[in-house]
Amino acid sequence: MEDSTQMITENNNLAETDVIADLLSSLPKEKSWQSGYVYRYQGFWCPEKQIPALIAFQKHFRAQKTDTILVTMPKSGTTWLKALAFSIMNRAKYTPSCSPLNSVNPHDLVPFFEFGLYANNQIPDLSTFQSPRMFATHVPYPSISDSIKNSGCRIVYLCRNPFDNFISSWHFLSKTRPEGLGPLLLEEAFDSFCNGHGGFGPFFDHVLGYWRESLERPEEVLFLTYEEMKEDINYQMKRLAEFLGCPFSLEEEADGIVEGISKLCSFSNLKDKEINKTGKSLLYFENKTLFRRGEVGDWTNYLTPEMVDRLNKIMEQKLAGSGLKFKTGL
Ligand code: A3P
């Protein structure tokens, strides 16, 4: 495994599909919840198509100190975080009524490294991106480019309790996987999630990687939770703005700017935009699949007591001694 990785890292031509094929054939794999496989690469389960993109990202991306990287496990509220961070950073340019979010999906405003910029054997020219730049990724901490770790740039991590994360993923992948594959059975998907095989998982490794970094370098890594954002979005937005180096002034607060942005980015507002009802973003699926219920605790409608018990036990064991606790909506 190490040898094949090295071969690709030293080889500029990522289009060399036989090199990628050699690498893939050397890696453990599991059936993906969508089509194809996820491969155990650099310690996490990476979807097949994202492996070349990850290699290119690690090799070519050069972070700047002024960059912000938004990181999540899939289905943890990435779309919401992109909308909020974009709006906070660009509030001098766009009031909510003239925000691009009224006609553009958040994923087209803050690109992913592995699904967008470096996907399909592309090496993007980022010199055209105006500073401060904002990017997103699902890649776990150990595998994000060294350049990000060493540049002093900002990382914002948003996590979500594993119960809701799982149910949201199951719904999303059920809707977006090829019809020919048949339904994605809840029990099978749950077993796979518990075994850590979901894309970019194991879930707890992903969360703990960024959690520990946020404790060690709080000025460079901000750790947010979906549940706390649902509880008090305005407070969490102020934390985010402060972390991003653009705190809301007292005048802005008095003018209702914080509430204006939180309303603009709210689930109900974004879900109802035409672009999010009928459009497609640069990603591979319809935008409407990104907006389902947007609540904490929906898992209680799906998981059996045995499933809850199993995941609770895993959670207890994985989080022991970490200081991290999830609010699950109970
Ligand atoms: P549910 O499936 O539980 O409804 P991601 O953006 O990482 O793909 O996460 C998708 C989840 O976030 C979905 O959860 C979706 O409904 C929810 N979501 C999308 N936009 C949101 C928003 N503006 N506010 C709150 N939740 C949002």
Tab-separated table of C-alpha atoms and ligand atoms in Angstrom:
chain	number	residue	atom	x	y	z
A	1	MET	CA	0.000	0.000	0.000
A	2	GLU	CA	2.708	2.459	0.981
A	3	ASP	CA	4.648	1.763	-2.241
A	4	SER	CA	1.707	2.402	-4.548
A	5	THR	CA	0.835	5.611	-2.695
A	6	GLN	CA	4.389	6.800	-3.070
A	7	MET	CA	4.376	6.010	-6.783
A	8	ILE	CA	1.387	8.234	-7.345
A	9	THR	CA	2.561	11.003	-5.104
A	10	GLU	CA	5.779	11.238	-7.068
A	11	ASN	CA	4.098	10.929	-10.408
A	12	ASN	CA	2.642	14.126	-11.787
A	13	ASN	CA	0.274	12.429	-14.185
A	14	LEU	CA	-2.763	11.564	-12.134
A	15	ALA	CA	-4.608	10.501	-15.261
A	16	GLU	CA	-2.531	7.332	-15.230
A	17	THR	CA	-5.440	5.123	-14.470
A	18	ASP	CA	-3.361	1.958	-14.295
A	19	VAL	CA	-1.397	3.420	-11.383
A	20	ILE	CA	-4.642	4.234	-9.591
A	21	ALA	CA	-5.976	0.784	-10.455
A	22	ASP	CA	-2.816	-0.793	-8.948
A	23	LEU	CA	-3.271	1.248	-5.819
A	24	LEU	CA	-6.954	0.340	-5.496
A	25	SER	CA	-6.242	-3.340	-5.989
A	26	SER	CA	-3.871	-3.200	-3.001
A	27	LEU	CA	-6.416	-1.621	-0.627
A	28	PRO	CA	-9.121	-3.237	1.534
A	29	LYS	CA	-12.558	-2.384	0.171
A	30	GLU	CA	-16.196	-2.500	1.233
A	31	LYS	CA	-19.369	-2.045	-0.800
A	32	SER	CA	-20.374	1.604	-0.855
A	33	TRP	CA	-23.913	2.586	0.216
A	34	GLN	CA	-24.178	4.155	-3.213
A	35	SER	CA	-22.577	2.435	-6.193
A	36	GLY	CA	-19.056	1.018	-6.305
A	37	TYR	CA	-16.769	0.675	-3.308
A	38	VAL	CA	-15.168	2.610	-0.497
A	39	TYR	CA	-11.472	1.852	0.012
A	40	ARG	CA	-9.516	1.911	3.253
A	41	TYR	CA	-6.913	4.508	2.305
A	42	GLN	CA	-4.704	6.363	4.780
A	43	GLY	CA	-6.787	4.929	7.607
A	44	PHE	CA	-10.247	5.978	6.438
A	45	TRP	CA	-12.926	4.701	4.039
A	46	CYS	CA	-12.601	6.817	0.940
A	47	PRO	CA	-15.084	6.616	-1.960
A	48	GLU	CA	-13.359	5.286	-5.068
A	49	LYS	CA	-13.696	8.425	-7.184
A	50	GLN	CA	-12.282	10.634	-4.455
A	51	ILE	CA	-8.975	8.776	-4.106
A	52	PRO	CA	-7.238	10.362	-7.130
A	53	ALA	CA	-8.735	13.708	-6.122
A	54	LEU	CA	-7.387	13.316	-2.591
A	55	ILE	CA	-3.920	12.476	-3.878
A	56	ALA	CA	-3.937	15.523	-6.144
A	57	PHE	CA	-5.233	17.744	-3.332
A	58	GLN	CA	-2.518	16.548	-0.954
A	59	LYS	CA	0.162	17.068	-3.552
A	60	HIS	CA	-0.860	20.360	-5.120
A	61	PHE	CA	-2.907	22.458	-2.710
A	62	ARG	CA	-0.950	25.309	-1.125
A	63	ALA	CA	-2.818	26.868	1.768
A	64	GLN	CA	-2.550	30.537	2.608
A	65	LYS	CA	-2.729	31.812	6.168
A	66	THR	CA	-5.871	33.719	5.283
A	67	ASP	CA	-7.716	30.615	3.983
A	68	THR	CA	-10.685	29.070	5.745
A	69	ILE	CA	-11.391	25.356	5.371
A	70	LEU	CA	-14.874	24.103	6.303
A	71	VAL	CA	-14.831	20.447	7.333
A	72	THR	CA	-17.631	17.981	8.058
A	73	MET	CA	-18.592	14.351	7.876
A	74	PRO	CA	-21.147	14.075	5.068
A	75	LYS	CA	-24.702	14.878	6.267
A	76	SER	CA	-23.615	16.897	9.288
A	77	GLY	CA	-24.888	20.252	8.044
A	78	THR	CA	-22.250	21.094	5.426
A	79	THR	CA	-24.729	23.013	3.263
A	80	TRP	CA	-25.800	25.136	6.231
A	81	LEU	CA	-22.217	25.827	7.322
A	82	LYS	CA	-21.205	26.851	3.801
A	83	ALA	CA	-24.155	29.261	3.589
A	84	LEU	CA	-23.407	30.789	6.992
A	85	ALA	CA	-19.641	31.129	6.610
A	86	PHE	CA	-19.995	32.583	3.106
A	87	SER	CA	-22.604	35.091	4.278
A	88	ILE	CA	-20.632	36.152	7.345
A	89	MET	CA	-17.412	36.653	5.385
A	90	ASN	CA	-19.110	38.526	2.555
A	91	ARG	CA	-21.632	40.590	4.498
A	92	ALA	CA	-20.048	43.895	3.542
A	93	LYS	CA	-20.587	42.982	-0.114
A	94	TYR	CA	-24.027	41.355	0.027
A	95	THR	CA	-27.041	42.139	2.161
A	96	PRO	CA	-29.356	39.128	2.605
A	97	SER	CA	-31.751	40.371	-0.086
A	98	CYS	CA	-29.015	40.524	-2.742
A	99	SER	CA	-27.043	37.498	-1.563
A	100	PRO	CA	-25.977	34.937	-4.190
A	101	LEU	CA	-27.691	32.386	-1.910
A	102	ASN	CA	-30.999	33.556	-3.335
A	103	SER	CA	-30.112	31.959	-6.650
A	104	VAL	CA	-27.056	29.734	-6.081
A	105	ASN	CA	-26.701	26.580	-3.981
A	106	PRO	CA	-24.148	26.946	-1.134
A	107	HIS	CA	-22.037	24.126	-2.636
A	108	ASP	CA	-21.401	26.289	-5.678
A	109	LEU	CA	-20.149	29.152	-3.511
A	110	VAL	CA	-17.694	27.173	-1.372
A	111	PRO	CA	-16.102	24.362	-3.421
A	112	PHE	CA	-15.057	20.967	-2.115
A	113	PHE	CA	-11.467	19.901	-2.748
A	114	GLU	CA	-12.250	16.243	-3.393
A	115	PHE	CA	-15.623	16.527	-5.149
A	116	GLY	CA	-14.951	19.756	-7.049
A	117	LEU	CA	-11.567	21.386	-7.399
A	118	TYR	CA	-9.373	18.272	-7.663
A	119	ALA	CA	-12.028	15.854	-8.963
A	120	ASN	CA	-11.818	14.266	-12.425
A	121	ASN	CA	-8.032	14.621	-12.693
A	122	GLN	CA	-8.164	18.401	-12.526
A	123	ILE	CA	-5.447	20.544	-11.006
A	124	PRO	CA	-7.203	23.887	-10.516
A	125	ASP	CA	-5.611	27.271	-10.961
A	126	LEU	CA	-6.405	28.852	-7.610
A	127	SER	CA	-4.563	32.070	-8.379
A	128	THR	CA	-7.848	33.484	-9.647
A	129	PHE	CA	-9.486	32.985	-6.227
A	130	GLN	CA	-9.622	36.208	-4.280
A	131	SER	CA	-8.216	36.194	-0.752
A	132	PRO	CA	-9.564	35.373	1.807
A	133	ARG	CA	-10.413	32.051	0.155
A	134	MET	CA	-12.861	29.490	1.481
A	135	PHE	CA	-12.891	25.778	0.677
A	136	ALA	CA	-14.571	22.673	2.029
A	137	THR	CA	-13.716	19.031	2.558
A	138	HIS	CA	-14.885	15.790	4.161
A	139	VAL	CA	-11.318	14.472	4.453
A	140	PRO	CA	-10.265	13.420	7.999
A	141	TYR	CA	-7.630	15.469	9.814
A	142	PRO	CA	-4.651	13.112	9.333
A	143	SER	CA	-5.161	13.243	5.548
A	144	ILE	CA	-5.775	16.923	4.886
A	145	SER	CA	-2.851	18.454	3.050
A	146	ASP	CA	0.217	19.221	5.199
A	147	SER	CA	0.096	22.662	3.734
A	148	ILE	CA	-3.201	23.280	5.568
A	149	LYS	CA	-1.798	21.980	8.850
A	150	ASN	CA	1.332	24.111	8.624
A	151	SER	CA	-0.054	27.335	7.184
A	152	GLY	CA	-1.872	28.600	10.269
A	153	CYS	CA	-5.062	28.922	8.225
A	154	ARG	CA	-8.464	28.520	9.864
A	155	ILE	CA	-10.368	25.254	10.019
A	156	VAL	CA	-14.048	25.197	10.978
A	157	TYR	CA	-15.337	21.737	11.870
A	158	LEU	CA	-19.062	21.070	12.171
A	159	CYS	CA	-20.200	17.778	13.656
A	160	ARG	CA	-23.587	16.208	14.267
A	161	ASN	CA	-24.650	13.480	16.655
A	162	PRO	CA	-24.067	10.039	15.113
A	163	PHE	CA	-27.729	8.980	15.356
A	164	ASP	CA	-29.009	11.858	13.219
A	165	ASN	CA	-25.926	11.725	11.035
A	166	PHE	CA	-26.638	8.092	10.240
A	167	ILE	CA	-30.356	8.611	9.513
A	168	SER	CA	-29.637	11.637	7.347
A	169	SER	CA	-26.989	9.665	5.390
A	170	TRP	CA	-29.328	6.712	4.954
A	171	HIS	CA	-32.096	8.918	3.547
A	172	PHE	CA	-29.735	10.813	1.288
A	173	LEU	CA	-27.998	7.759	-0.136
A	174	SER	CA	-31.319	5.933	-0.537
A	175	LYS	CA	-32.537	8.817	-2.685
A	176	THR	CA	-29.394	9.343	-4.710
A	177	ARG	CA	-28.158	5.833	-5.403
A	178	PRO	CA	-28.803	4.260	-8.797
A	179	GLU	CA	-32.293	2.757	-8.997
A	180	GLY	CA	-30.981	-0.553	-10.291
A	181	LEU	CA	-29.314	-1.225	-6.945
A	182	GLY	CA	-32.642	-1.555	-5.160
A	183	PRO	CA	-33.441	-0.106	-1.742
A	184	LEU	CA	-30.704	0.567	0.801
A	185	LEU	CA	-31.785	-1.520	3.791
A	186	LEU	CA	-31.710	0.408	7.053
A	187	GLU	CA	-30.333	-2.594	8.980
A	188	GLU	CA	-27.507	-3.161	6.496
A	189	ALA	CA	-26.555	0.497	6.362
A	190	PHE	CA	-26.638	0.691	10.169
A	191	ASP	CA	-24.360	-2.315	10.500
A	192	SER	CA	-21.942	-0.746	8.055
A	193	PHE	CA	-22.056	2.600	9.937
A	194	CYS	CA	-21.388	0.849	13.261
A	195	ASN	CA	-18.434	-0.957	11.690
A	196	GLY	CA	-17.066	2.426	10.619
A	197	HIS	CA	-17.479	1.800	6.879
A	198	GLY	CA	-19.507	4.888	5.887
A	199	GLY	CA	-17.750	7.224	3.421
A	200	PHE	CA	-14.943	9.232	5.130
A	201	GLY	CA	-15.477	7.173	8.314
A	202	PRO	CA	-15.061	5.745	10.820
A	203	PHE	CA	-17.372	8.481	12.078
A	204	PHE	CA	-15.837	8.750	15.551
A	205	ASP	CA	-12.240	8.858	14.247
A	206	HIS	CA	-13.244	11.724	11.973
A	207	VAL	CA	-14.892	13.731	14.730
A	208	LEU	CA	-12.204	13.040	17.324
A	209	GLY	CA	-9.399	13.979	14.934
A	210	TYR	CA	-10.730	17.521	14.594
A	211	TRP	CA	-11.962	17.678	18.203
A	212	ARG	CA	-8.426	17.070	19.512
A	213	GLU	CA	-6.966	19.627	17.112
A	214	SER	CA	-9.542	22.188	18.284
A	215	LEU	CA	-8.430	21.617	21.889
A	216	GLU	CA	-4.758	21.964	20.987
A	217	ARG	CA	-5.078	24.916	18.600
A	218	PRO	CA	-8.341	26.700	19.410
A	219	GLU	CA	-7.300	29.830	17.563
A	220	GLU	CA	-6.901	27.807	14.342
A	221	VAL	CA	-9.550	25.091	14.668
A	222	LEU	CA	-13.135	25.910	15.655
A	223	PHE	CA	-15.399	23.019	16.639
A	224	LEU	CA	-19.137	23.555	16.150
A	225	THR	CA	-22.061	21.197	16.585
A	226	TYR	CA	-25.261	21.025	14.563
A	227	GLU	CA	-27.281	20.640	17.753
A	228	GLU	CA	-25.870	23.811	19.347
A	229	MET	CA	-26.480	25.703	16.117
A	230	LYS	CA	-30.104	24.572	16.149
A	231	GLU	CA	-30.355	25.611	19.804
A	232	ASP	CA	-29.004	29.143	19.398
A	233	ILE	CA	-27.922	30.013	15.887
A	234	ASN	CA	-27.260	33.680	16.600
A	235	TYR	CA	-24.826	32.885	19.412
A	236	GLN	CA	-23.000	30.278	17.292
A	237	MET	CA	-22.846	32.705	14.369
A	238	LYS	CA	-21.164	35.273	16.594
A	239	ARG	CA	-18.597	32.647	17.631
A	240	LEU	CA	-18.038	31.808	13.988
A	241	ALA	CA	-17.672	35.442	12.924
A	242	GLU	CA	-15.197	36.110	15.704
A	243	PHE	CA	-13.176	33.040	14.770
A	244	LEU	CA	-13.167	34.084	11.111
A	245	GLY	CA	-11.650	37.409	12.133
A	246	CYS	CA	-14.733	39.463	11.299
A	247	PRO	CA	-16.757	39.783	14.532
A	248	PHE	CA	-20.136	41.492	14.395
A	249	SER	CA	-19.896	45.050	15.711
A	250	LEU	CA	-22.387	46.318	18.292
A	251	GLU	CA	-23.849	48.478	15.550
A	252	GLU	CA	-24.330	45.468	13.264
A	253	GLU	CA	-25.974	43.575	16.090
A	254	ALA	CA	-28.299	46.491	16.783
A	255	ASP	CA	-29.145	46.654	13.072
A	256	GLY	CA	-30.258	43.010	13.096
A	257	ILE	CA	-27.494	41.793	10.755
A	258	VAL	CA	-26.971	38.588	12.740
A	259	GLU	CA	-30.672	37.694	12.578
A	260	GLY	CA	-30.777	38.679	8.892
A	261	ILE	CA	-28.022	36.200	8.017
A	262	SER	CA	-29.410	33.425	10.210
A	263	LYS	CA	-32.791	33.798	8.499
A	264	LEU	CA	-31.234	33.855	5.054
A	265	CYS	CA	-29.373	30.604	5.800
A	266	SER	CA	-32.192	28.904	7.673
A	267	PHE	CA	-33.458	25.524	6.531
A	268	SER	CA	-36.907	26.805	5.574
A	269	ASN	CA	-35.589	29.768	3.623
A	270	LEU	CA	-32.943	27.881	1.626
A	271	LYS	CA	-35.180	24.887	1.002
A	272	ASP	CA	-37.774	27.129	-0.651
A	273	LYS	CA	-35.415	28.830	-3.092
A	274	GLU	CA	-36.120	27.853	-6.678
A	275	ILE	CA	-32.501	26.796	-7.217
A	276	ASN	CA	-32.760	24.396	-4.296
A	277	LYS	CA	-36.122	23.000	-5.385
A	278	THR	CA	-35.317	22.330	-9.020
A	279	GLY	CA	-31.597	22.877	-9.613
A	280	LYS	CA	-28.420	20.852	-9.566
A	281	SER	CA	-25.174	22.096	-8.058
A	282	LEU	CA	-21.686	21.249	-9.240
A	283	LEU	CA	-22.024	18.085	-7.189
A	284	TYR	CA	-23.649	15.020	-8.702
A	285	PHE	CA	-27.200	15.208	-7.384
A	286	GLU	CA	-30.296	17.381	-7.270
A	287	ASN	CA	-30.170	20.213	-4.754
A	288	LYS	CA	-33.490	19.242	-3.216
A	289	THR	CA	-31.884	16.084	-1.772
A	290	LEU	CA	-29.798	18.338	0.479
A	291	PHE	CA	-32.828	19.623	2.368
A	292	ARG	CA	-34.914	17.005	4.172
A	293	ARG	CA	-36.094	17.801	7.746
A	294	GLY	CA	-33.231	19.707	9.321
A	295	GLU	CA	-34.064	18.665	12.880
A	296	VAL	CA	-32.367	17.163	15.894
A	297	GLY	CA	-33.696	13.776	17.052
A	298	ASP	CA	-35.379	12.496	13.882
A	299	TRP	CA	-33.482	9.214	14.421
A	300	THR	CA	-36.000	8.292	17.142
A	301	ASN	CA	-38.481	7.647	14.310
A	302	TYR	CA	-36.281	4.980	12.720
A	303	LEU	CA	-33.909	3.168	15.069
A	304	THR	CA	-34.968	0.170	17.160
A	305	PRO	CA	-34.018	0.038	20.879
A	306	GLU	CA	-31.381	-2.594	19.977
A	307	MET	CA	-29.824	-0.308	17.384
A	308	VAL	CA	-29.806	2.596	19.833
A	309	ASP	CA	-28.169	0.412	22.444
A	310	ARG	CA	-25.489	-0.755	20.024
A	311	LEU	CA	-24.594	2.757	18.861
A	312	ASN	CA	-24.703	4.129	22.415
A	313	LYS	CA	-22.164	1.512	23.485
A	314	ILE	CA	-19.849	2.313	20.573
A	315	MET	CA	-20.182	6.027	21.286
A	316	GLU	CA	-19.420	5.588	24.970
A	317	GLN	CA	-16.331	3.555	24.202
A	318	LYS	CA	-15.021	5.820	21.427
A	319	LEU	CA	-15.571	9.091	23.269
A	320	ALA	CA	-14.265	7.873	26.647
A	321	GLY	CA	-11.781	10.359	28.059
A	322	SER	CA	-12.131	12.751	25.118
A	323	GLY	CA	-14.333	15.311	26.871
A	324	LEU	CA	-16.658	15.317	23.850
A	325	LYS	CA	-20.366	14.701	24.371
A	326	PHE	CA	-23.154	14.724	21.811
A	327	LYS	CA	-26.637	16.085	22.303
A	328	THR	CA	-28.938	13.617	20.615
A	329	GLY	CA	-32.256	15.360	21.053
A	330	LEU	CA	-33.518	13.107	23.862
B	1	A3P	P1	-31.660	15.800	7.568
B	1	A3P	O1	-31.472	14.707	6.588
B	1	A3P	O2	-31.627	15.294	8.987
B	1	A3P	O3	-32.846	16.638	7.323
B	1	A3P	P2	-25.163	18.125	4.571
B	1	A3P	O4	-25.421	19.556	4.234
B	1	A3P	O5	-23.882	17.906	5.298
B	1	A3P	O6	-25.353	17.252	3.396
B	1	A3P	O7	-26.263	17.716	5.663
B	1	A3P	C1	-27.600	17.559	5.286
B	1	A3P	C2	-28.465	17.677	6.510
B	1	A3P	O8	-28.512	19.052	6.913
B	1	A3P	C3	-29.892	17.264	6.220
B	1	A3P	O9	-30.402	16.784	7.463
B	1	A3P	C4	-30.518	18.590	5.824
B	1	A3P	O10	-31.921	18.605	5.900
B	1	A3P	C5	-29.869	19.523	6.828
B	1	A3P	N1	-29.820	20.926	6.387
B	1	A3P	C6	-29.630	21.406	5.148
B	1	A3P	N2	-29.663	22.742	5.152
B	1	A3P	C7	-29.905	23.117	6.432
B	1	A3P	C8	-30.067	24.392	7.064
B	1	A3P	N3	-30.006	25.522	6.377
B	1	A3P	N4	-30.291	24.401	8.382
B	1	A3P	C9	-30.371	23.255	9.098
B	1	A3P	N5	-30.225	22.033	8.551
B	1	A3P	C10	-29.993	21.960	7.237
